[in-house]
Tab-separated table of C-alpha atoms in Angstrom:
chain	number	residue	atom	x	y	z
A	1	MET	CA	42.136	36.740	15.839
A	2	GLN	CA	39.058	34.900	16.312
A	3	SER	CA	38.494	31.090	16.601
A	4	VAL	CA	35.406	29.056	15.659
A	5	ALA	CA	34.492	25.403	16.309
A	6	LEU	CA	32.925	23.931	13.085
A	7	PRO	CA	30.260	21.080	13.076
A	8	PRO	CA	30.719	18.268	10.760
A	9	GLY	CA	29.739	19.093	7.128
A	10	ARG	CA	30.904	21.378	4.406
A	11	HIS	CA	31.840	24.854	5.147
A	12	THR	CA	33.171	27.716	2.789
A	13	LEU	CA	35.468	30.639	3.877
A	14	ARG	CA	35.255	33.591	1.672
A	15	ALA	CA	37.169	36.859	1.532
A	16	ASP	CA	37.117	40.100	-0.604
A	17	LEU	CA	39.749	42.600	-0.840
A	18	TYR	CA	38.038	46.022	-1.535
A	19	LEU	CA	39.933	49.213	-2.704
A	20	SER	CA	38.111	52.369	-2.871
A	21	GLY	CA	34.794	50.428	-2.625
A	22	ASP	CA	35.508	48.009	-5.441
A	23	VAL	CA	36.323	44.357	-5.154
A	24	VAL	CA	39.886	43.794	-6.300
A	25	ALA	CA	40.483	40.355	-5.189
A	26	HIS	CA	38.597	37.393	-4.158
A	27	ALA	CA	39.532	34.003	-2.700
A	28	SER	CA	37.435	31.137	-1.132
A	29	ARG	CA	38.301	27.874	0.235
A	30	THR	CA	36.084	24.778	1.066
A	31	LEU	CA	36.620	22.793	4.398
A	32	ASP	CA	35.042	19.467	4.974
A	33	ILE	CA	34.813	18.341	8.399
A	34	GLU	CA	34.201	14.708	8.859
A	35	VAL	CA	32.767	12.489	11.701
A	36	ASP	CA	35.388	10.145	13.351
A	37	PRO	CA	35.110	6.898	11.047
A	38	ALA	CA	35.546	4.934	14.288
A	39	GLN	CA	32.122	6.228	15.400
A	40	SER	CA	30.286	4.738	12.333
A	41	GLN	CA	27.213	2.630	12.934
A	42	ASP	CA	27.957	-0.500	10.821
A	43	TRP	CA	27.453	-2.938	13.726
A	44	PRO	CA	25.738	-5.469	13.804
A	45	PRO	CA	25.888	-6.241	10.057
A	46	PHE	CA	22.192	-6.066	9.554
A	47	ARG	CA	19.385	-3.463	10.307
A	48	ILE	CA	17.073	-4.157	13.330
A	49	GLU	CA	13.460	-3.505	12.882
A	50	GLN	CA	10.686	-3.703	15.528
A	51	ILE	CA	7.427	-4.922	14.387
A	52	SER	CA	4.418	-3.110	16.022
A	53	SER	CA	2.101	-6.114	16.475
A	54	ASP	CA	0.431	-8.031	19.298
A	55	ASP	CA	-0.173	-10.994	16.831
A	56	PRO	CA	2.067	-14.133	17.448
A	57	HIS	CA	5.372	-13.715	15.724
A	58	PRO	CA	8.724	-15.686	16.322
A	59	ARG	CA	10.893	-13.937	18.988
A	60	TRP	CA	13.147	-12.869	16.071
A	61	GLN	CA	13.541	-13.481	12.417
A	62	PHE	CA	15.506	-12.353	9.386
A	63	ASP	CA	14.212	-10.880	6.301
A	64	LYS	CA	16.838	-11.755	3.739
A	65	SER	CA	14.806	-10.525	0.612
A	66	ASP	CA	17.834	-8.142	0.115
A	67	PRO	CA	20.918	-10.522	0.271
A	68	THR	CA	23.154	-7.408	0.667
A	69	SER	CA	21.161	-6.012	3.711
A	70	TRP	CA	19.361	-8.399	6.034
A	71	VAL	CA	16.829	-7.255	8.401
A	72	LEU	CA	16.350	-8.693	11.831
A	73	ARG	CA	12.832	-8.212	12.899
A	74	TYR	CA	11.303	-8.683	16.433
A	75	PRO	CA	7.946	-7.968	17.660
A	76	SER	CA	6.996	-5.413	20.197
A	77	GLY	CA	4.130	-7.723	21.383
A	78	TYR	CA	6.494	-10.600	22.336
A	79	PRO	CA	5.294	-11.494	25.719
A	80	LEU	CA	8.758	-11.309	27.224
A	81	TYR	CA	9.466	-8.160	25.632
A	82	ARG	CA	6.400	-6.671	27.053
A	83	ALA	CA	7.140	-7.782	30.424
A	84	LEU	CA	10.583	-6.053	30.595
A	85	ASP	CA	11.187	-2.603	31.772
A	86	THR	CA	12.167	0.199	29.359
A	87	GLY	CA	14.856	1.668	31.493
A	88	PRO	CA	18.264	3.120	30.766
A	89	VAL	CA	20.659	0.866	28.561
A	90	ARG	CA	22.446	-0.159	31.766
A	91	THR	CA	22.439	1.149	35.294
A	92	THR	CA	25.447	-0.881	36.112
A	93	GLN	CA	27.894	-3.064	34.059
A	94	ARG	CA	24.864	-5.593	33.680
A	95	LEU	CA	22.441	-5.338	30.896
A	96	SER	CA	18.808	-4.941	31.979
A	97	GLY	CA	15.253	-4.790	30.664
A	98	VAL	CA	14.331	-4.499	26.964
A	99	SER	CA	18.081	-3.783	26.170
A	100	ALA	CA	19.091	-7.235	27.435
A	101	PHE	CA	16.317	-8.685	25.140
A	102	VAL	CA	17.545	-6.827	22.199
A	103	VAL	CA	21.253	-7.658	22.725
A	104	ASP	CA	20.187	-11.110	23.200
A	105	VAL	CA	18.527	-11.407	19.929
A	106	CYS	CA	21.319	-9.629	18.225
A	107	ALA	CA	23.831	-12.100	19.474
A	108	GLU	CA	21.751	-14.931	18.193
A	109	GLY	CA	21.294	-13.110	14.835
A	110	ILE	CA	25.035	-12.575	14.534
A	111	ILE	CA	25.559	-16.207	14.690
A	112	GLU	CA	23.083	-16.865	12.036
A	113	TRP	CA	24.601	-14.105	9.765
A	114	VAL	CA	27.964	-15.465	10.300
A	115	MET	CA	27.034	-19.094	9.548
A	116	ASP	CA	24.581	-18.820	6.770
A	117	PRO	CA	27.569	-18.561	4.168
A	118	VAL	CA	29.362	-21.420	5.844
A	119	ASP	CA	26.933	-23.717	4.094
A	120	GLU	CA	28.574	-22.781	0.830
A	121	GLY	CA	32.059	-23.155	2.343
A	122	ASP	CA	32.471	-19.259	2.653
A	123	LEU	CA	34.008	-18.325	5.913
A	124	SER	CA	34.597	-14.786	4.986
A	125	ARG	CA	31.945	-13.369	7.611
A	126	LEU	CA	33.378	-15.545	10.278
A	127	ASP	CA	36.914	-14.215	9.547
A	128	ASP	CA	35.542	-10.518	9.469
A	129	LEU	CA	33.945	-11.072	12.784
A	130	LEU	CA	36.967	-12.519	14.523
A	131	SER	CA	39.398	-10.467	12.674
A	132	GLY	CA	40.410	-8.349	15.834
A	133	THR	CA	39.663	-8.060	19.526
A	134	PRO	CA	36.890	-5.315	20.033
A	135	ALA	CA	37.859	-2.372	22.136
A	136	GLY	CA	37.207	-2.923	25.721
A	137	ALA	CA	36.887	-6.873	25.372
A	138	ASN	CA	38.785	-9.175	27.687
A	139	PRO	CA	41.292	-10.952	25.374
A	140	ASP	CA	40.933	-14.153	26.914
A	141	ARG	CA	37.091	-14.218	26.814
A	142	TRP	CA	37.391	-13.136	23.171
A	143	GLU	CA	39.910	-15.893	22.368
A	144	ASN	CA	37.470	-18.452	23.969
A	145	TYR	CA	34.564	-16.848	21.913
A	146	SER	CA	36.672	-17.098	18.776
A	147	ASP	CA	37.420	-20.734	19.422
A	148	LYS	CA	33.815	-21.781	19.954
A	149	MET	CA	32.568	-19.984	16.765
A	150	HIS	CA	35.190	-21.799	14.824
A	151	GLU	CA	33.833	-25.180	16.317
A	152	LEU	CA	30.494	-24.129	15.447
A	153	ALA	CA	31.466	-23.235	11.954
A	154	ALA	CA	32.810	-26.927	11.601
A	155	LEU	CA	29.716	-28.485	12.811
A	156	ARG	CA	27.433	-26.464	10.526
A	157	GLY	CA	25.878	-28.579	8.021
A	158	TYR	CA	26.267	-31.938	9.816
A	159	THR	CA	22.716	-32.908	10.534
A	160	GLY	CA	23.796	-35.672	12.692
A	161	HIS	CA	25.174	-33.071	15.203
A	162	LEU	CA	22.278	-30.866	15.300
A	163	ASP	CA	21.773	-31.039	19.085
A	164	GLU	CA	25.571	-30.321	19.561
A	165	TYR	CA	25.294	-27.555	16.963
A	166	ASN	CA	22.320	-26.047	18.816
A	167	ARG	CA	23.952	-26.280	22.276
A	168	LEU	CA	27.180	-24.664	20.940
A	169	ALA	CA	25.334	-21.840	19.308
A	170	ARG	CA	23.476	-21.087	22.629
A	171	ASP	CA	26.905	-21.030	24.291
A	172	CYS	CA	28.329	-18.676	21.816
A	173	ALA	CA	25.351	-16.269	22.115
A	174	SER	CA	25.859	-16.426	25.980
A	175	ARG	CA	29.596	-15.601	25.615
A	176	SER	CA	28.916	-12.869	23.161
A	177	LEU	CA	26.431	-11.412	25.767
A	178	SER	CA	29.240	-11.474	28.415
A	179	LEU	CA	31.639	-9.754	26.045
A	180	PHE	CA	28.988	-6.908	25.250
A	181	GLU	CA	28.576	-6.536	28.912
A	182	GLU	CA	32.391	-5.876	29.361
A	183	ARG	CA	32.624	-3.056	26.888
A	184	ASP	CA	33.577	0.201	28.146
B	1	MET	CA	18.888	12.392	20.099
B	2	PRO	CA	17.825	8.761	18.621
B	3	VAL	CA	14.815	9.134	16.483
B	4	LYS	CA	12.195	6.367	15.679
B	5	ILE	CA	11.524	5.978	11.886
B	6	TRP	CA	8.185	4.261	11.257
B	7	ASN	CA	7.378	2.262	8.150
B	8	ARG	CA	4.278	0.266	6.951
B	9	ALA	CA	4.740	-2.795	4.578
B	10	ASP	CA	1.663	-5.092	3.829
B	11	SER	CA	-0.497	-3.267	6.524
B	12	THR	CA	2.184	-3.981	9.155
B	13	LEU	CA	3.770	-1.145	11.020
B	14	SER	CA	7.336	-1.413	11.927
B	15	SER	CA	9.994	0.845	13.208
B	16	VAL	CA	13.861	1.346	13.201
B	17	VAL	CA	15.899	3.551	15.648
B	18	GLU	CA	18.518	5.876	13.974
B	19	THR	CA	21.197	7.642	15.926
B	20	VAL	CA	24.899	8.734	15.339
B	21	ARG	CA	25.694	7.587	18.994
B	22	PRO	CA	28.342	4.827	19.120
B	23	ALA	CA	27.972	1.487	20.693
B	24	SER	CA	24.173	1.481	20.267
B	25	LEU	CA	23.473	-1.707	18.278
B	26	ARG	CA	22.273	0.350	15.343
B	27	GLY	CA	20.354	2.754	17.719
B	28	GLU	CA	18.358	-0.047	19.066
B	29	LEU	CA	19.677	0.356	22.617
B	30	PHE	CA	18.219	3.861	22.634
B	31	ARG	CA	14.858	2.833	21.618
B	32	ALA	CA	13.079	4.204	24.918
B	33	GLU	CA	14.645	7.604	24.144
B	34	ALA	CA	13.569	7.355	20.423
B	35	GLU	CA	10.001	6.614	21.615
B	36	ALA	CA	9.962	9.451	24.115
B	37	LEU	CA	10.822	11.687	21.212
B	38	ASP	CA	8.078	10.100	19.101
B	39	ARG	CA	5.672	11.289	21.647
B	40	GLU	CA	6.980	14.782	21.537
B	41	ILE	CA	6.665	14.637	17.781
B	42	ASP	CA	2.901	13.772	18.297
B	43	GLU	CA	2.372	16.890	20.267
B	44	MET	CA	4.248	19.018	17.856
B	45	LEU	CA	2.148	17.806	14.838
B	46	ASP	CA	-1.049	18.239	16.856
B	47	ARG	CA	0.034	21.897	17.477
B	48	ALA	CA	0.877	22.350	13.782
B	49	VAL	CA	-2.741	21.223	12.838
B	50	ALA	CA	-4.063	23.620	15.387
B	51	LEU	CA	-1.867	26.542	14.044
B	52	ALA	CA	-3.057	25.871	10.462
B	53	ALA	CA	-6.692	25.575	11.475
B	54	ASP	CA	-6.507	29.010	13.039
B	55	VAL	CA	-5.900	30.854	9.728
B	56	LYS	CA	-8.845	31.119	7.417
B	57	THR	CA	-7.808	31.154	3.566
B	58	ALA	CA	-9.730	29.752	0.738
B	59	GLU	CA	-6.813	29.850	-1.809
B	60	ALA	CA	-5.161	26.378	-2.150
B	61	GLU	CA	-1.500	27.674	-2.805
B	62	GLN	CA	-1.958	30.045	0.367
B	63	ARG	CA	-3.354	27.332	2.496
B	64	ALA	CA	-0.358	25.088	1.605
B	65	PHE	CA	1.976	28.022	2.359
B	66	VAL	CA	0.171	28.397	5.885
B	67	LYS	CA	0.645	24.731	6.582
B	68	ARG	CA	4.338	24.950	5.801
B	69	TRP	CA	4.774	27.897	8.155
B	70	ALA	CA	2.599	26.091	10.790
B	71	VAL	CA	4.827	23.162	10.737
B	72	GLY	CA	7.850	25.148	11.065
B	73	ARG	CA	6.319	27.231	13.925
B	74	ALA	CA	5.190	24.071	15.808
B	75	LEU	CA	8.758	22.677	15.331
B	76	MET	CA	10.227	25.881	16.778
B	77	GLU	CA	7.856	26.046	19.614
B	78	SER	CA	8.480	22.287	20.474
B	79	GLY	CA	12.104	22.805	21.061
B	80	LEU	CA	13.036	19.608	19.223
B	81	VAL	CA	15.435	21.228	16.776
B	82	GLN	CA	17.208	23.374	19.481
B	83	SER	CA	17.482	20.362	21.798
B	84	LYS	CA	21.199	19.921	23.118
B	85	HIS	CA	20.398	16.119	22.859
B	86	LEU	CA	20.210	16.489	18.887
B	87	ASP	CA	23.688	15.449	17.843
B	88	PRO	CA	25.439	16.776	14.689
B	89	GLY	CA	24.191	14.729	11.625
B	90	GLU	CA	20.842	13.794	13.346
B	91	GLN	CA	18.743	16.502	12.070
B	92	MET	CA	18.125	14.845	8.795
B	93	SER	CA	16.950	11.670	10.660
B	94	LEU	CA	14.466	14.053	12.696
B	95	TRP	CA	13.038	15.405	9.348
B	96	GLN	CA	12.882	11.834	8.156
B	97	ALA	CA	11.032	10.639	11.158
B	98	ILE	CA	8.610	13.494	11.264
B	99	ALA	CA	7.929	13.148	7.461
B	100	ARG	CA	7.385	9.331	7.904
B	101	LYS	CA	4.779	10.076	10.712
B	102	CYS	CA	2.992	12.485	8.633
B	103	ARG	CA	2.904	10.273	5.317
B	104	LEU	CA	1.742	7.237	7.293
B	105	GLY	CA	-0.426	9.235	9.897
B	106	VAL	CA	0.707	7.200	12.724
B	107	ARG	CA	0.838	8.244	16.361
B	108	ALA	CA	3.395	6.935	18.843
B	109	ASP	CA	1.103	4.410	20.033
B	110	GLY	CA	0.535	2.965	16.561
B	111	SER	CA	-3.011	4.511	16.190
B	112	SER	CA	-3.953	6.429	12.977
B	113	GLU	CA	-4.033	10.207	12.594
B	114	LYS	CA	-5.263	11.438	9.268
B	115	ALA	CA	-4.975	15.216	9.886
B	116	TRP	CA	-1.139	14.888	9.815
B	117	GLN	CA	-1.235	13.523	6.457
B	118	GLU	CA	-2.453	16.815	5.086
B	119	LEU	CA	0.563	18.771	6.596
B	120	THR	CA	2.803	17.281	3.853
B	121	PRO	CA	2.398	17.243	0.126
B	122	ASN	CA	1.438	13.883	-1.225
B	123	ARG	CA	2.944	14.228	-4.696
B	124	GLU	CA	6.441	14.605	-3.789
B	125	PRO	CA	8.213	11.168	-4.629
B	126	ASP	CA	11.684	11.933	-3.258
B	127	PRO	CA	11.846	11.538	0.538
B	128	THR	CA	14.930	13.849	0.765
B	129	ARG	CA	13.381	16.473	-1.158
B	130	LEU	CA	10.176	16.210	0.984
B	131	GLU	CA	11.890	16.416	4.097
B	132	ARG	CA	14.273	19.389	3.142
B	133	ASP	CA	11.515	21.438	1.524
B	134	VAL	CA	8.944	20.760	3.960
B	135	PHE	CA	10.747	21.071	7.451
B	136	ALA	CA	13.771	22.987	6.655
B	137	VAL	CA	11.553	25.608	4.804
B	138	GLY	CA	8.921	25.494	7.295
B	139	LEU	CA	11.406	26.259	10.180
B	140	TRP	CA	12.844	28.983	8.041
B	141	LEU	CA	9.583	30.477	7.066
B	142	GLN	CA	8.418	30.772	10.625
B	143	GLU	CA	11.442	32.939	11.713
B	144	GLN	CA	9.081	35.693	10.388
B	145	GLU	CA	5.374	36.066	11.709
B	146	LEU	CA	2.832	34.640	9.369
B	147	ALA	CA	1.712	37.953	8.132
B	148	THR	CA	5.166	39.189	7.216
B	149	ALA	CA	6.190	35.828	5.481
B	150	MET	CA	2.752	36.011	3.456
B	151	MET	CA	3.784	39.476	2.487
B	152	ALA	CA	7.263	38.693	1.508
B	153	PHE	CA	6.244	35.702	-0.628
B	154	GLY	CA	2.745	36.516	-1.592
B	155	GLY	CA	1.716	33.321	0.327
B	156	SER	CA	3.449	31.330	-2.344
B	157	ARG	CA	5.803	28.234	-1.537
B	158	THR	CA	7.148	28.437	-5.017
B	159	ASN	CA	8.309	32.272	-4.257
B	160	ALA	CA	9.689	31.007	-0.879
B	161	ARG	CA	11.683	28.279	-2.460
B	162	GLU	CA	13.225	30.705	-4.992
B	163	ILE	CA	14.696	32.702	-2.242
B	164	TYR	CA	15.452	29.591	0.050
B	165	ARG	CA	17.513	27.848	-2.512
B	166	ARG	CA	19.710	30.898	-3.042
B	167	GLY	CA	21.675	30.748	0.201
B	168	ALA	CA	23.297	34.101	0.120
B	169	ILE	CA	19.743	35.878	0.090
B	170	ARG	CA	18.009	33.508	2.594
B	171	THR	CA	18.599	35.823	5.576
B	172	LYS	CA	15.781	37.207	7.619
B	173	ASN	CA	16.699	40.648	7.139
B	174	VAL	CA	16.253	40.239	3.193
B	175	ARG	CA	12.863	38.616	3.769
B	176	ASP	CA	11.747	41.400	6.272
B	177	VAL	CA	12.992	44.146	3.755
B	178	LEU	CA	11.343	42.307	0.954
B	179	ALA	CA	8.025	42.315	2.897
B	180	ARG	CA	8.524	45.949	3.466
B	181	TRP	CA	9.230	46.585	-0.173
B	182	PHE	CA	6.089	44.658	-1.268
B	183	GLU	CA	3.967	46.398	1.281
B	184	GLU	CA	4.758	49.806	-0.024
B	185	LEU	CA	3.603	48.695	-3.478
B	186	GLU	CA	-0.003	49.132	-4.589
B	187	PRO	CA	-2.158	45.937	-4.215
B	188	SER	CA	-2.387	45.523	-7.947
B	189	GLN	CA	1.483	45.684	-8.341
B	190	ARG	CA	1.870	43.190	-5.525
B	191	LEU	CA	-0.418	40.860	-7.028
B	192	THR	CA	1.337	40.784	-10.292
B	193	LEU	CA	4.890	40.619	-8.806
B	194	THR	CA	4.153	37.806	-6.414
B	195	LYS	CA	2.931	35.491	-9.227
B	196	PRO	CA	5.730	32.898	-9.389
B	197	GLY	CA	6.651	33.888	-13.077
B	198	ASN	CA	7.152	37.357	-12.092
B	199	PHE	CA	8.818	36.691	-8.725
B	200	LEU	CA	11.597	34.693	-10.263
B	201	PRO	CA	13.202	37.829	-11.791
B	202	LEU	CA	13.059	39.423	-8.334
B	203	ALA	CA	14.880	36.601	-6.702
B	204	ARG	CA	17.388	36.395	-9.524
B	205	ALA	CA	18.157	40.002	-9.390
B	206	LEU	CA	18.565	39.869	-5.713
B	207	ALA	CA	21.020	36.827	-5.957
B	208	THR	CA	22.977	38.627	-8.579
B	209	ARG	CA	23.304	41.691	-6.203
B	210	PHE	CA	24.269	39.416	-3.299
B	211	PRO	CA	26.242	36.553	-4.943
B	212	GLY	CA	26.626	33.455	-3.000
B	213	ARG	CA	30.134	33.032	-4.119
B	214	GLY	CA	32.975	34.764	-6.169
B	215	PRO	CA	33.787	38.395	-6.320
B	216	GLY	CA	31.290	40.435	-4.157
B	217	SER	CA	30.222	37.549	-2.002
B	218	ALA	CA	31.901	38.401	1.291
B	219	LYS	CA	29.743	41.378	2.214
B	220	ARG	CA	26.342	39.642	2.813
B	221	PRO	CA	23.010	40.977	3.465
B	222	VAL	CA	23.442	40.095	7.156
B	223	HIS	CA	26.350	42.739	7.156
B	224	TYR	CA	23.951	45.509	6.229
B	225	SER	CA	21.722	47.781	8.534
B	226	ASP	CA	18.096	47.389	7.757
B	227	GLU	CA	17.938	50.848	6.166
B	228	ASP	CA	20.940	50.138	4.111
B	229	LEU	CA	19.680	46.871	2.935
B	230	TYR	CA	16.206	48.440	2.106
B	231	ALA	CA	17.875	51.208	0.014
B	232	GLU	CA	19.892	48.398	-1.880
B	233	ILE	CA	16.903	46.317	-2.407
B	234	CYS	CA	14.843	49.120	-3.772
B	235	LYS	CA	17.839	49.877	-6.043
B	236	VAL	CA	17.539	46.418	-7.395
B	237	LEU	CA	13.956	45.732	-7.569
B	238	ASP	CA	12.193	49.132	-8.391
B	239	PRO	CA	13.333	48.923	-12.145
B	240	ILE	CA	11.975	45.407	-12.383
B	241	ALA	CA	8.609	46.443	-10.816
B	242	ASP	CA	8.473	49.329	-13.105
B	243	GLU	CA	8.876	47.073	-16.015
B	244	LEU	CA	6.714	44.247	-14.917
B	245	ALA	CA	4.012	46.079	-12.972
B	246	PRO	CA	4.017	49.757	-13.735
B	247	SER	CA	2.401	51.770	-11.089
B	248	GLY	CA	-1.258	52.527	-11.995
B	249	ALA	CA	-1.311	50.183	-14.834
B	250	GLU	CA	-4.247	48.097	-13.573
B	251	SER	CA	-6.389	51.023	-13.122
B	252	ALA	CA	-5.590	52.122	-16.562
B	253	ILE	CA	-6.554	48.758	-17.914
B	254	GLU	CA	-9.773	48.598	-15.930
B	255	ASN	CA	-11.055	52.206	-16.852
B	256	PRO	CA	-12.589	52.058	-20.260
B	257	LYS	CA	-12.435	55.815	-20.450
B	258	SER	CA	-8.880	55.909	-20.308
B	259	GLY	CA	-8.766	55.524	-23.998
B	260	ARG	CA	-6.691	52.141	-23.918
């Protein structure tokens, strides 16, 4: 008996039974080896693209031309990004270098992505985001983040509360950075 | 191994990082590794250009065959594909990254490199096909030395694809034996039989003898010794060669005194 480890993908097992040199029976079976769905890469809910340019660009911006697939773009020539180290993702539990920059813009991007449909009264993205505590996140901190995001959604669209909205949005982004750092 | 996929829109270069690794913010957290790989791909493509330039052949189809082989050999020498850092499922992303660098002619630092654009065909619209046909076939072709591969397929990518797309006869020992079989033919027969229209019946006959599935598919070419395989292939191909390119036929046609 021999055992083999198969990589993800489709594999076929075939067997011929020979009698006096002739094939008298044949059988085959197909095996599909799948990647663990828990490892899927659908987060954050938009693509992230780096623009190779030294010209002035916003720190980040969304391309919403395809409403079903937003793209967050940030420039490689952004002065803060250029000044940061390109090291490992994190040497300790703390984020560092360009990774911290990227996580920061993503945290802000997630807020815009969630809040955009709130203008139309659609809270589905907010519900999706907060539907369960992410693996490795501190439940209390997640609860606080969740409360702040709901407050933010409630303020969305009230122009008289713009300062308060912006302050709360920065607070939410900061909380999500902390949550990211806590992950395993 | 996270890979950097370049793009150009409205003359602006941009890139995304692709990986199967979890917890990576769509790969973006591994951009430093993807950029290191991008620089390795630069070296690999420079090597492919140099390998292709070493071979002098005037015929366009053979030139294209040589380029495909050179890309495969440079890829193999680079060690990129064998890297233990290449996770399952990432090979297609690697092909895509390399294909995009060739198509855009862009180096890791964003500068332009026109020579790479000639490594890939420019009339294949489907990126998946481009990547599969160019890089996977190139890697497969280079398993043989260039002269042997040229002999097995008459320097034709079309012929190579006819064998490549029939998985059961794709093995190196079939190709080596095929090269040996062609080598023992008269040059005129070889020339006739390596024309794509004539090569196709050879590929079909081999695929019929060594089916990919169903009865008779369990014993594959790889299970034969070289000598036994050569004997089997002669049994299959000799009758077709006799029909399509009879020995001495060309000299009979070219000799006006032969009475034909």
